[in-house]
Amino acid sequence: MRILVTRPEPGATALADRLAASGHEAILAPLLAVRLLGREVAICVDGLSGLVVTSRNALRAIASRDDLQALTALPLFAVGDATAAAARTLGFGEVVTGAGRAADLPDVVRRRLGEVRASRPRLLHLAAETLAFDLAAALADLGVDLDSIVVYRSEPVGELPASAAAALSDATVDAVILMSPLTARTYRHLVVAAGLDHLIGRIRHFCLSKAVADALGETGESSPDVAGRPDVEAILELVNRRAAELTYEKQRSVPPG
């Protein structure tokens, strides 16, 4: 399959490489630019019971801080396996891994911190500017305080990348991968602005979650495909399954003899 990869760098190239390894052709068309703010913000570790990270971008944002050693000395709650691995690479010694969604982290925090405490724990979320889940409210219900500090923001690009516009115009793209609600909204807005919205219904859209599919909205002829888990592996499984189905359909359509 020929697939538009819309996630920002460095994730776009990494995903394109994974797709190529499975026999797909990736067209790099990042629709968001990630601005790292980690060196610009003040972070006080006094009184913290740990850190919360729901994206590897947050770890990239703090990687060059002068006080990195003080941060890595704290326990870190990571949203999923990939973020946990990046945290260990950065130097965090105690990493607690969630199941891949921010909504799953409260239970992970509860199990790690325990039910009986001498004082109310306080965590710090190294966060994006826009959050899809109210983690602070969920943790407050468990007796845990969560502060949040913005260490990166995702900024939509101003127009559809030329690579994406050409592939859509020429009808040479089979699918689009959308990894966040903001990406999905940006994709739809830019496609409409480019006058190519009539093509959306002819293309498969592989969405990381239902929230992403909801942000994309109606696509006409085909409903978005939603990954079973909110991670890259599940997206790749979705792509490969759909590719296998298309191959089977083509084989069935060939007359015998």
PDB file of C-alpha atoms in Angstrom, residues 78-241:
ATOM      1  CA  ALA A  78       5.171   6.302  31.586  1.00  0.00           C
ATOM      2  CA  VAL A  79       2.038   5.959  29.488  1.00  0.00           C
ATOM      3  CA  GLY A  80       3.285   2.895  27.593  1.00  0.00           C
ATOM      4  CA  ASP A  81       6.192   0.687  26.592  1.00  0.00           C
ATOM      5  CA  ALA A  82       7.774   3.019  24.025  1.00  0.00           C
ATOM      6  CA  THR A  83       7.732   5.987  26.394  1.00  0.00           C
ATOM      7  CA  ALA A  84       9.101   3.811  29.199  1.00  0.00           C
ATOM      8  CA  ALA A  85      11.967   2.632  26.997  1.00  0.00           C
ATOM      9  CA  ALA A  86      12.809   6.226  26.059  1.00  0.00           C
ATOM     10  CA  ALA A  87      12.783   7.196  29.745  1.00  0.00           C
ATOM     11  CA  ARG A  88      15.243   4.449  30.641  1.00  0.00           C
ATOM     12  CA  THR A  89      17.504   5.511  27.781  1.00  0.00           C
ATOM     13  CA  LEU A  90      17.441   9.054  29.136  1.00  0.00           C
ATOM     14  CA  GLY A  91      18.591   7.832  32.539  1.00  0.00           C
ATOM     15  CA  PHE A  92      15.467   7.219  34.614  1.00  0.00           C
ATOM     16  CA  GLY A  93      16.121   4.312  36.939  1.00  0.00           C
ATOM     17  CA  GLU A  94      12.630   3.699  38.293  1.00  0.00           C
ATOM     18  CA  VAL A  95      10.068   3.555  35.502  1.00  0.00           C
ATOM     19  CA  VAL A  96       6.497   2.317  35.967  1.00  0.00           C
ATOM     20  CA  THR A  97       4.805   1.442  32.691  1.00  0.00           C
ATOM     21  CA  GLY A  98       1.149   1.907  31.798  1.00  0.00           C
ATOM     22  CA  ALA A  99      -0.921   0.072  29.222  1.00  0.00           C
ATOM     23  CA  GLY A 100      -0.677   2.733  26.510  1.00  0.00           C
ATOM     24  CA  ARG A 101      -3.429   5.222  27.383  1.00  0.00           C
ATOM     25  CA  ALA A 102      -3.439   8.160  29.790  1.00  0.00           C
ATOM     26  CA  ALA A 103      -6.785   6.880  31.074  1.00  0.00           C
ATOM     27  CA  ASP A 104      -5.041   3.727  32.322  1.00  0.00           C
ATOM     28  CA  LEU A 105      -2.423   5.582  34.376  1.00  0.00           C
ATOM     29  CA  PRO A 106      -4.504   6.345  37.507  1.00  0.00           C
ATOM     30  CA  ASP A 107      -4.811   2.656  38.313  1.00  0.00           C
ATOM     31  CA  VAL A 108      -1.083   2.177  37.689  1.00  0.00           C
ATOM     32  CA  VAL A 109      -0.303   5.051  40.051  1.00  0.00           C
ATOM     33  CA  ARG A 110      -2.657   3.667  42.694  1.00  0.00           C
ATOM     34  CA  ARG A 111      -0.985   0.255  42.624  1.00  0.00           C
ATOM     35  CA  ARG A 112       2.516   1.731  42.751  1.00  0.00           C
ATOM     36  CA  LEU A 113       1.934   4.275  45.518  1.00  0.00           C
ATOM     37  CA  GLY A 114      -0.274   1.987  47.588  1.00  0.00           C
ATOM     38  CA  GLU A 115      -3.490   2.550  49.448  1.00  0.00           C
ATOM     39  CA  VAL A 116      -1.990   3.556  52.807  1.00  0.00           C
ATOM     40  CA  ARG A 117       0.216   6.663  52.848  1.00  0.00           C
ATOM     41  CA  ALA A 118       1.681   8.908  55.471  1.00  0.00           C
ATOM     42  CA  SER A 119       1.011  11.948  53.278  1.00  0.00           C
ATOM     43  CA  ARG A 120      -0.806  12.828  50.064  1.00  0.00           C
ATOM     44  CA  PRO A 121       1.499  12.119  47.064  1.00  0.00           C
ATOM     45  CA  ARG A 122       2.205  14.849  44.538  1.00  0.00           C
ATOM     46  CA  LEU A 123       3.193  14.086  40.965  1.00  0.00           C
ATOM     47  CA  LEU A 124       4.259  16.373  38.117  1.00  0.00           C
ATOM     48  CA  HIS A 125       3.000  15.782  34.582  1.00  0.00           C
ATOM     49  CA  LEU A 126       5.491  16.836  31.904  1.00  0.00           C
ATOM     50  CA  ALA A 127       2.750  17.645  29.466  1.00  0.00           C
ATOM     51  CA  ALA A 128       1.684  18.951  26.104  1.00  0.00           C
ATOM     52  CA  GLU A 129      -0.209  22.203  25.779  1.00  0.00           C
ATOM     53  CA  THR A 130      -3.410  20.314  24.925  1.00  0.00           C
ATOM     54  CA  LEU A 131      -4.474  17.232  26.893  1.00  0.00           C
ATOM     55  CA  ALA A 132      -6.985  14.671  25.677  1.00  0.00           C
ATOM     56  CA  PHE A 133      -7.690  13.222  29.132  1.00  0.00           C
ATOM     57  CA  ASP A 134      -8.154  14.924  32.524  1.00  0.00           C
ATOM     58  CA  LEU A 135      -5.534  12.931  34.384  1.00  0.00           C
ATOM     59  CA  ALA A 136      -5.450  15.372  37.301  1.00  0.00           C
ATOM     60  CA  ALA A 137      -9.125  14.830  38.107  1.00  0.00           C
ATOM     61  CA  ALA A 138      -8.812  11.060  37.891  1.00  0.00           C
ATOM     62  CA  LEU A 139      -5.825  11.035  40.232  1.00  0.00           C
ATOM     63  CA  ALA A 140      -7.474  13.444  42.669  1.00  0.00           C
ATOM     64  CA  ASP A 141     -10.232  10.858  43.130  1.00  0.00           C
ATOM     65  CA  LEU A 142      -7.480   8.454  44.276  1.00  0.00           C
ATOM     66  CA  GLY A 143      -5.958  10.932  46.722  1.00  0.00           C
ATOM     67  CA  VAL A 144      -3.036  11.951  44.505  1.00  0.00           C
ATOM     68  CA  ASP A 145      -2.263  15.549  43.524  1.00  0.00           C
ATOM     69  CA  LEU A 146      -1.064  16.143  39.982  1.00  0.00           C
ATOM     70  CA  ASP A 147       0.566  19.364  38.871  1.00  0.00           C
ATOM     71  CA  SER A 148       1.148  19.948  35.175  1.00  0.00           C
ATOM     72  CA  ILE A 149       3.806  21.883  33.310  1.00  0.00           C
ATOM     73  CA  VAL A 150       3.873  22.386  29.536  1.00  0.00           C
ATOM     74  CA  VAL A 151       7.181  21.192  28.096  1.00  0.00           C
ATOM     75  CA  TYR A 152       6.157  20.927  24.441  1.00  0.00           C
ATOM     76  CA  ARG A 153       3.427  21.959  22.060  1.00  0.00           C
ATOM     77  CA  SER A 154       2.272  20.643  18.698  1.00  0.00           C
ATOM     78  CA  GLU A 155       1.674  23.308  16.061  1.00  0.00           C
ATOM     79  CA  PRO A 156      -0.261  22.553  12.835  1.00  0.00           C
ATOM     80  CA  VAL A 157       1.493  23.313   9.570  1.00  0.00           C
ATOM     81  CA  GLY A 158       0.025  26.086   7.449  1.00  0.00           C
ATOM     82  CA  GLU A 159      -0.753  24.088   4.319  1.00  0.00           C
ATOM     83  CA  LEU A 160      -0.917  20.563   3.036  1.00  0.00           C
ATOM     84  CA  PRO A 161       2.631  19.325   2.299  1.00  0.00           C
ATOM     85  CA  ALA A 162       3.367  19.134  -1.424  1.00  0.00           C
ATOM     86  CA  SER A 163       3.990  15.379  -1.174  1.00  0.00           C
ATOM     87  CA  ALA A 164       0.533  14.818   0.293  1.00  0.00           C
ATOM     88  CA  ALA A 165      -1.225  17.180  -2.123  1.00  0.00           C
ATOM     89  CA  ALA A 166       0.373  15.485  -5.134  1.00  0.00           C
ATOM     90  CA  ALA A 167      -0.453  11.964  -3.943  1.00  0.00           C
ATOM     91  CA  LEU A 168      -4.063  12.898  -3.211  1.00  0.00           C
ATOM     92  CA  SER A 169      -4.522  14.782  -6.494  1.00  0.00           C
ATOM     93  CA  ASP A 170      -3.054  11.929  -8.550  1.00  0.00           C
ATOM     94  CA  ALA A 171      -5.097   9.321  -6.641  1.00  0.00           C
ATOM     95  CA  THR A 172      -1.877   7.404  -5.957  1.00  0.00           C
ATOM     96  CA  VAL A 173      -2.333   7.117  -2.207  1.00  0.00           C
ATOM     97  CA  ASP A 174      -4.183   4.175  -0.687  1.00  0.00           C
ATOM     98  CA  ALA A 175      -4.393   5.245   2.944  1.00  0.00           C
ATOM     99  CA  VAL A 176      -3.583   7.887   5.551  1.00  0.00           C
ATOM    100  CA  ILE A 177      -2.326   7.240   9.077  1.00  0.00           C
ATOM    101  CA  LEU A 178      -3.636   9.643  11.738  1.00  0.00           C
ATOM    102  CA  MET A 179      -2.130   9.427  15.231  1.00  0.00           C
ATOM    103  CA  SER A 180      -3.849  12.200  17.208  1.00  0.00           C
ATOM    104  CA  PRO A 181      -7.102  14.198  17.225  1.00  0.00           C
ATOM    105  CA  LEU A 182      -5.186  17.390  16.392  1.00  0.00           C
ATOM    106  CA  THR A 183      -3.561  15.670  13.415  1.00  0.00           C
ATOM    107  CA  ALA A 184      -6.942  14.438  12.201  1.00  0.00           C
ATOM    108  CA  ARG A 185      -8.522  17.897  12.466  1.00  0.00           C
ATOM    109  CA  THR A 186      -5.525  19.485  10.756  1.00  0.00           C
ATOM    110  CA  TYR A 187      -5.606  16.897   7.968  1.00  0.00           C
ATOM    111  CA  ARG A 188      -9.273  17.514   7.239  1.00  0.00           C
ATOM    112  CA  HIS A 189      -8.891  21.305   7.380  1.00  0.00           C
ATOM    113  CA  LEU A 190      -5.900  21.328   5.018  1.00  0.00           C
ATOM    114  CA  VAL A 191      -7.463  18.863   2.577  1.00  0.00           C
ATOM    115  CA  VAL A 192     -10.580  21.031   2.404  1.00  0.00           C
ATOM    116  CA  ALA A 193      -8.467  24.181   1.995  1.00  0.00           C
ATOM    117  CA  ALA A 194      -6.628  22.523  -0.904  1.00  0.00           C
ATOM    118  CA  GLY A 195      -9.933  21.682  -2.600  1.00  0.00           C
ATOM    119  CA  LEU A 196      -9.337  17.948  -2.310  1.00  0.00           C
ATOM    120  CA  ASP A 197     -12.010  17.034   0.224  1.00  0.00           C
ATOM    121  CA  HIS A 198     -14.002  15.127  -2.417  1.00  0.00           C
ATOM    122  CA  LEU A 199     -11.225  12.522  -2.332  1.00  0.00           C
ATOM    123  CA  ILE A 200     -11.447  11.728   1.387  1.00  0.00           C
ATOM    124  CA  GLY A 201     -14.136   9.080   0.948  1.00  0.00           C
ATOM    125  CA  ARG A 202     -12.009   7.087  -1.507  1.00  0.00           C
ATOM    126  CA  ILE A 203      -9.086   6.601   0.889  1.00  0.00           C
ATOM    127  CA  ARG A 204      -8.618   4.348   3.907  1.00  0.00           C
ATOM    128  CA  HIS A 205      -7.916   6.200   7.147  1.00  0.00           C
ATOM    129  CA  PHE A 206      -6.065   4.330   9.885  1.00  0.00           C
ATOM    130  CA  CYS A 207      -6.713   6.041  13.227  1.00  0.00           C
ATOM    131  CA  LEU A 208      -4.865   5.429  16.484  1.00  0.00           C
ATOM    132  CA  SER A 209      -8.046   5.642  18.570  1.00  0.00           C
ATOM    133  CA  LYS A 210     -11.750   6.373  18.445  1.00  0.00           C
ATOM    134  CA  ALA A 211     -10.989   9.942  19.559  1.00  0.00           C
ATOM    135  CA  VAL A 212      -8.863  10.360  16.431  1.00  0.00           C
ATOM    136  CA  ALA A 213     -11.619   8.916  14.233  1.00  0.00           C
ATOM    137  CA  ASP A 214     -14.165  11.232  15.858  1.00  0.00           C
ATOM    138  CA  ALA A 215     -11.904  14.225  15.191  1.00  0.00           C
ATOM    139  CA  LEU A 216     -11.643  13.204  11.528  1.00  0.00           C
ATOM    140  CA  GLY A 217     -15.427  13.107  11.177  1.00  0.00           C
ATOM    141  CA  GLU A 218     -17.436  11.687   8.292  1.00  0.00           C
ATOM    142  CA  THR A 219     -15.363  10.302   5.434  1.00  0.00           C
ATOM    143  CA  GLY A 220     -18.132   9.297   3.052  1.00  0.00           C
ATOM    144  CA  GLU A 221     -17.707   5.952   1.344  1.00  0.00           C
ATOM    145  CA  SER A 222     -15.420   4.291   3.899  1.00  0.00           C
ATOM    146  CA  SER A 223     -15.425   4.462   7.700  1.00  0.00           C
ATOM    147  CA  PRO A 224     -12.073   5.035   9.428  1.00  0.00           C
ATOM    148  CA  ASP A 225     -10.245   1.950  10.686  1.00  0.00           C
ATOM    149  CA  VAL A 226      -9.470   2.243  14.414  1.00  0.00           C
ATOM    150  CA  ALA A 227      -6.520   0.471  16.025  1.00  0.00           C
ATOM    151  CA  GLY A 228      -7.284  -2.017  18.768  1.00  0.00           C
ATOM    152  CA  ARG A 229      -4.696  -0.390  21.030  1.00  0.00           C
ATOM    153  CA  PRO A 230      -3.315   3.154  21.068  1.00  0.00           C
ATOM    154  CA  ASP A 231       0.207   2.287  19.917  1.00  0.00           C
ATOM    155  CA  VAL A 232       2.286   2.043  16.744  1.00  0.00           C
ATOM    156  CA  GLU A 233       2.273  -1.754  16.779  1.00  0.00           C
ATOM    157  CA  ALA A 234      -1.523  -1.791  16.603  1.00  0.00           C
ATOM    158  CA  ILE A 235      -1.484   0.691  13.702  1.00  0.00           C
ATOM    159  CA  LEU A 236       0.947  -1.540  11.811  1.00  0.00           C
ATOM    160  CA  GLU A 237      -1.244  -4.576  12.484  1.00  0.00           C
ATOM    161  CA  LEU A 238      -4.215  -2.644  11.111  1.00  0.00           C
ATOM    162  CA  VAL A 239      -2.334  -1.626   7.962  1.00  0.00           C
ATOM    163  CA  ASN A 240      -1.014  -5.126   7.280  1.00  0.00           C
ATOM    164  CA  ARG A 241      -4.408  -6.729   7.858  1.00  0.00           C
TER     165      ARG A 241
END
